[in-house]
XYZ file of C-alpha atoms in Angstrom:
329
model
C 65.971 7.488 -31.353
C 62.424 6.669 -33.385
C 62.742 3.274 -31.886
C 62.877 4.042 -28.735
C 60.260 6.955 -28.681
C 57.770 4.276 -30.118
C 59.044 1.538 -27.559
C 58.518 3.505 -24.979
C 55.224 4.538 -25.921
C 54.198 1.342 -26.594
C 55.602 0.349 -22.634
C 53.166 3.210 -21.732
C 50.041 1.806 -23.464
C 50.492 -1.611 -22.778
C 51.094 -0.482 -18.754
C 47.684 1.668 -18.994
C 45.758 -1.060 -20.191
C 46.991 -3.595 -18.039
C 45.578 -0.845 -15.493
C 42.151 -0.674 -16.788
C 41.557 -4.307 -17.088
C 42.951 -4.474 -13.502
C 40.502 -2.224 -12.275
C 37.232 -3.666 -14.431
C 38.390 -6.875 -12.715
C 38.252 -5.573 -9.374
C 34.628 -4.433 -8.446
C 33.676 -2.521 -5.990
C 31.509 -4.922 -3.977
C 34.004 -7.576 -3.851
C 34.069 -8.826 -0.043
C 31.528 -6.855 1.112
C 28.727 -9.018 3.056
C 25.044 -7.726 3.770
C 22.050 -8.772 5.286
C 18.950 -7.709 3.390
C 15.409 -7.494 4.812
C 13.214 -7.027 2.067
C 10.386 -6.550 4.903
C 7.796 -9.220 3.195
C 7.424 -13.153 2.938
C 9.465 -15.445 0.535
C 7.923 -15.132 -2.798
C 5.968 -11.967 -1.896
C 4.720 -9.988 -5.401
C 6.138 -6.541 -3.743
C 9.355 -7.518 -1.798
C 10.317 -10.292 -4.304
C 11.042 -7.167 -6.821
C 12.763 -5.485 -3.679
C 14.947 -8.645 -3.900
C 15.620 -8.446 -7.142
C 16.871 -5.389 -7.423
C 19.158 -5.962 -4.623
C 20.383 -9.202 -6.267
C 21.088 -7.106 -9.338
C 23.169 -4.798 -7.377
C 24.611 -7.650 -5.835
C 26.069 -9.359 -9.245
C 27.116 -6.055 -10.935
C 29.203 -5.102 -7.993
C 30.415 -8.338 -6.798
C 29.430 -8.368 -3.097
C 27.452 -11.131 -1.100
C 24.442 -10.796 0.020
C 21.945 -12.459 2.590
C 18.204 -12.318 2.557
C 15.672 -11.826 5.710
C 12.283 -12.009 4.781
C 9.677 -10.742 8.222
C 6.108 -11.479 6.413
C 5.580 -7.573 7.047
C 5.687 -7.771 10.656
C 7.331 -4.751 12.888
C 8.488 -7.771 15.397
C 9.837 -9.965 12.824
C 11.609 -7.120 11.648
C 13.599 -6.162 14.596
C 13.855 -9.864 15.544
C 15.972 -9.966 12.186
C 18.045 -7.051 12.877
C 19.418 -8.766 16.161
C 20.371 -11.914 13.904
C 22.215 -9.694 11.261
C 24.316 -7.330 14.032
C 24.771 -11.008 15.321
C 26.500 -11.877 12.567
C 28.716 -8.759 12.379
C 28.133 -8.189 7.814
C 29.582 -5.201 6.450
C 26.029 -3.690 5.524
C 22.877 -4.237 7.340
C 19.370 -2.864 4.967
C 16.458 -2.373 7.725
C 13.044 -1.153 6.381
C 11.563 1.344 8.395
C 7.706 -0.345 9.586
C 8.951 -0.857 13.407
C 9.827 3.344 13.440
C 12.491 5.093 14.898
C 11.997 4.187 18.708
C 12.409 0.618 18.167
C 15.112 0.664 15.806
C 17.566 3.337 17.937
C 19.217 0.981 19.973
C 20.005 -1.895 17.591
C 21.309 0.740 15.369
C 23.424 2.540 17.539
C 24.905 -1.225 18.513
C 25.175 -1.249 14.979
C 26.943 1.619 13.868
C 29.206 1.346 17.066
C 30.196 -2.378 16.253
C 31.520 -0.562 12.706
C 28.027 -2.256 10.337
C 27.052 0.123 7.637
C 23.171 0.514 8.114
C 20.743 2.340 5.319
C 16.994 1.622 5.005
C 14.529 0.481 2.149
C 11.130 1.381 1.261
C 9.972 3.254 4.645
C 11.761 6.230 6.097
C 13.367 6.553 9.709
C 13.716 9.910 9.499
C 15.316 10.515 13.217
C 17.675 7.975 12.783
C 18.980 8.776 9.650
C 19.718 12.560 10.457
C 21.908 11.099 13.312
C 23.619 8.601 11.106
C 23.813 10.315 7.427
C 27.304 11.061 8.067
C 28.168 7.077 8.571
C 26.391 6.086 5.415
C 22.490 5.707 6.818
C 20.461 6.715 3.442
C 17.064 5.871 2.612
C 16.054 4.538 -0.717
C 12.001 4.766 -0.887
C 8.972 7.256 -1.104
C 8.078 10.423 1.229
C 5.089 8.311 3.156
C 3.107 11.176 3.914
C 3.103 12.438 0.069
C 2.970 9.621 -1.989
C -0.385 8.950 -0.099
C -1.376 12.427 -0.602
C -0.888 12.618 -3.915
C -2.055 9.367 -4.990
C -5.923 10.481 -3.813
C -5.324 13.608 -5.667
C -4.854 12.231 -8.761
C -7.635 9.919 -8.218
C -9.855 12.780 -7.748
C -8.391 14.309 -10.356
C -9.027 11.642 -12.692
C -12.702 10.562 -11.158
C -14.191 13.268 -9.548
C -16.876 13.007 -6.960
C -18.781 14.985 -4.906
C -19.239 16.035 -1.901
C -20.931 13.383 0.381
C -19.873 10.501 -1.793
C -18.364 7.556 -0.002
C -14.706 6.177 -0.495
C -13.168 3.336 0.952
C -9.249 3.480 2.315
C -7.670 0.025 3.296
C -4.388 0.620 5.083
C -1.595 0.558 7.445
C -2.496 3.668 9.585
C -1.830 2.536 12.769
C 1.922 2.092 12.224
C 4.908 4.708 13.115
C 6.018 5.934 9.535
C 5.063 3.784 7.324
C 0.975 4.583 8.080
C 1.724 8.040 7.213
C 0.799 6.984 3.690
C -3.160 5.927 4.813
C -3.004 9.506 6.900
C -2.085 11.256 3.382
C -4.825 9.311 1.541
C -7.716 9.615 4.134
C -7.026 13.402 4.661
C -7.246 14.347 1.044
C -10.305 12.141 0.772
C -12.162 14.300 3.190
C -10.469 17.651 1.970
C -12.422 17.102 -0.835
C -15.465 16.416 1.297
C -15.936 12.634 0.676
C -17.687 10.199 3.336
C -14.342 8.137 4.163
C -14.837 4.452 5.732
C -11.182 3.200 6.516
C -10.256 -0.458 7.273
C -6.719 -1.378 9.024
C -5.208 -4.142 7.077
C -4.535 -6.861 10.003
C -1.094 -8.941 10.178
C -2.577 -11.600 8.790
C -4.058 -10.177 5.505
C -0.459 -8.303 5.588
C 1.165 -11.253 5.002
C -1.650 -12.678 2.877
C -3.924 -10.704 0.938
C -5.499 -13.498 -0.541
C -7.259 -13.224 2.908
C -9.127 -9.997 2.486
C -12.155 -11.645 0.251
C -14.213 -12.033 2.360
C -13.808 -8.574 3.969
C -13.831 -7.004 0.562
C -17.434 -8.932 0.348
C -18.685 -7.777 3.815
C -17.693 -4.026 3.346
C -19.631 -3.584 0.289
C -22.341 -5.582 0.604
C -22.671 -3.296 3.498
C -21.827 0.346 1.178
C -23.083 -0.756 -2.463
C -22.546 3.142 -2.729
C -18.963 3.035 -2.695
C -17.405 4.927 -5.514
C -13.688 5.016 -4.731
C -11.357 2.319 -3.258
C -7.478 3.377 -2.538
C -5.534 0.585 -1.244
C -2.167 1.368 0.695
C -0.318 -1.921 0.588
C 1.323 -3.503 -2.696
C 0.099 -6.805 -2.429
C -3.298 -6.084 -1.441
C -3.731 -4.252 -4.595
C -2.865 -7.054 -6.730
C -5.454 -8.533 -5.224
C -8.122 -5.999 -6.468
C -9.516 -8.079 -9.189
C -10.024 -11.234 -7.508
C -11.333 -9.187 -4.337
C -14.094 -7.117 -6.612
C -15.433 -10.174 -8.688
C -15.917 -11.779 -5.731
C -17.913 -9.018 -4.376
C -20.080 -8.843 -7.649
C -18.330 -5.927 -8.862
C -17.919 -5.458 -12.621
C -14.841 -3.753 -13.881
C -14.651 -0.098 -13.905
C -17.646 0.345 -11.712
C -15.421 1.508 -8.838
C -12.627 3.471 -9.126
C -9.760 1.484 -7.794
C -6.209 2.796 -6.961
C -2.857 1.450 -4.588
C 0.549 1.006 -5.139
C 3.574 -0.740 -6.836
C 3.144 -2.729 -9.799
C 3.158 -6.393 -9.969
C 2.079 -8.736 -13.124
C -1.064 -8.821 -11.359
C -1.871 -5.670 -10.964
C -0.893 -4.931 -14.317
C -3.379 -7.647 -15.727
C -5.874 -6.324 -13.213
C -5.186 -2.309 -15.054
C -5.893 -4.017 -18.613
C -8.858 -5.473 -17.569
C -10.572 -2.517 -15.999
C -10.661 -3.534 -12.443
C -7.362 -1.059 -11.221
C -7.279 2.557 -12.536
C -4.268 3.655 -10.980
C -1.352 2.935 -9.672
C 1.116 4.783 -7.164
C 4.871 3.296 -8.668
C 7.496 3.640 -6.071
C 9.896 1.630 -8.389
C 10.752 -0.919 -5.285
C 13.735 -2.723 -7.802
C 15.377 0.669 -7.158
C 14.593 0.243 -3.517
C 16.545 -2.943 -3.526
C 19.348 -2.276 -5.662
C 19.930 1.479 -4.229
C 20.899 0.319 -0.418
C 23.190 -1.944 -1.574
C 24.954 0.243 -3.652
C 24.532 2.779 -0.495
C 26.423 0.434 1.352
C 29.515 -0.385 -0.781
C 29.533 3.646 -1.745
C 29.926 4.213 2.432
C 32.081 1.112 2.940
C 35.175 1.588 0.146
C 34.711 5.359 -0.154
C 33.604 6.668 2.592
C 30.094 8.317 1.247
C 27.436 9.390 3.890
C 23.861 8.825 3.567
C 22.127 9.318 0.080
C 18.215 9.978 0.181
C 16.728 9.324 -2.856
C 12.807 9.505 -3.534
C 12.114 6.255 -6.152
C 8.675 7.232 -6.602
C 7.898 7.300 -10.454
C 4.630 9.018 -11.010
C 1.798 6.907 -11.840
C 0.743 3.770 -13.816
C -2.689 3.625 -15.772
C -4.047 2.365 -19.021
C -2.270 5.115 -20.754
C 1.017 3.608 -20.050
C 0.631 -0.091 -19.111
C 1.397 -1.526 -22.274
C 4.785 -0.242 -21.925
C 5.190 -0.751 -17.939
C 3.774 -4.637 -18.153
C 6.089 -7.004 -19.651
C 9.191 -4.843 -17.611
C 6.323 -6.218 -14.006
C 6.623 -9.727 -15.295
C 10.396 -9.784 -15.644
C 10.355 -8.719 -11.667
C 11.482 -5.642 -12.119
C 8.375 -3.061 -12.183
């Protein structure tokens, strides 16, 4: 009787573990195809970390994944779209620069033609109240706020008074995503600062290494500037290169954008950044994808989650750096 209570037992264990090392060897991802628009150009500092992040998602849940890259242009962006609902992929990632209006009908065509569709790094907040239900989440930063509170702590951290000028080089003019520049420039001149704002063109959006000169012009023009916020990731790894060109000596101006890249974070040590808005844009990668296989094998609707991570300085760039040059800060 002994025997057979421990043979069976045994049957019982062996049979659960044979179980468990079914299911570890079955991931969720597995045959699950999405198209990826990580919204920049190939090899750009900001949506190469997107990339990465989705790539991790990618490995640790076993699904395949194609990248679209749209060298920040609205167009490009919805140009892409059409190829990827094209191509009928499980999951489609969109980021949100071309706004709700543009996006409705491709997504609709989307949804109907059964693709999973969340977004990346800039809200669509119309689109995704009518599509939460069928897995449209957003993986990013409130626009509005992170812009907001990114001049607040700069004023916080430099004050200045009343009259003073500030620079803000951004993306105003477009649906969503300029709500950042609209958060900055309004806190600016809450606090009663002389504002000058620039509208980063297409080109310098796809190339910041373009905005030298400009950087030169404006201040040779306003040698009084005190403050310079910059609302575009790239652009503010640029900040070094951009002041010493101008003549400008490190921590003469107070400098501050977003996103961290091992640029930025060299341009921090060296005095010529002072702060940094992080919207942690691995998690902005790897979150959608894992949005998508949640929705596709389970059924989940729509998860919005804020990535923003407070902000980078010198207090904390020692620890932040080397995790920016792995590609993944």
């Amino acid at each position: 009787m002994r025997i057979r209570t421990l043979l069976a037992l045994t049957l019982v264990t062996l049979a659960s573990f044979n179980t468990s090392v079914s299911l570890a060897a079955t991931r969720s991802g597995e045959n699950v195809s999405i198209w990826f628009d990580t919204g920049g150009p190939v090899g750009g500092a900001y949506n190469t970390i997107v990339q990465n992040g989705a790539q991790q998602a990618c490995e640790d849940l076993g699904c395949d994944i194609r990248f679209l890259y749209s060298d920040w242009s609205p167009q490009k962006m919805i140009e892409n779209a059409n190829r990827a609902i094209a191509s009928k992929p499980d999951g489609l990632v969109v980021m949100g620069h071309p706004g709700d209006d543009a996006y409705e009908a491709l997504i609709d065509e989307a949804q109907d033609s059964g693709i999973i569709v969340t977004s990346s790094d800039t809200e669509l907040p119309r689109l995704m109240a009518e599509h939460q239900a069928e897995g449209f989440g957003y993986a990013g930063t409130d626009n509005k706020s992170r812009g907001t509170l990114l001049a607040q702590e700069a004023l916080r951290r430099h004050p200045m008074k009343a009259g003073e000028r500030a620079l803000v080089w951004g993306l105003k003019s477009k649906p969503n995503r300029g709500l950042s520049t609209v958060g900055m420039i309004e806190a600016l001149e809450d606090a009663g600062l002389q504002v000058d704002y620039m509208e980063i063109s297409a080109e310098l959006d796809k190339d910041p290494t373009l905005g030298m000169p400009l950087m030169t012009a404006y201040l040779s023009r306003h040698p009084d500037t005190k403050m310079i916020l910059i609302d575009h990731a790239a652009l503010t790894g640029q900040l070094e290169n951009l002041l010493r060109a101008a003549g400008v000596g490190p921590n003469e101006i107070f400098a501050a954008g977003f996103s961290l890249s091992p640029a930025t974070a060299a341009a921090i040590q060296s005095g010529y950044v002072d702060l940094v808005g992080d919207g942690q844009p691995f998690l902005q990668g790897y979150l959608p994808v894992l949005q998508v296989v949640l929705t596709k094998r389970y059924g989940f609707s729509g998860l919005n989650i804020n990535t923003g991570g407070g902000f980078i300085s010198r207090d904390n760039i020692d620890l932040i750096a080397p995790l920016a040059k792995q590609g993944l800060r």
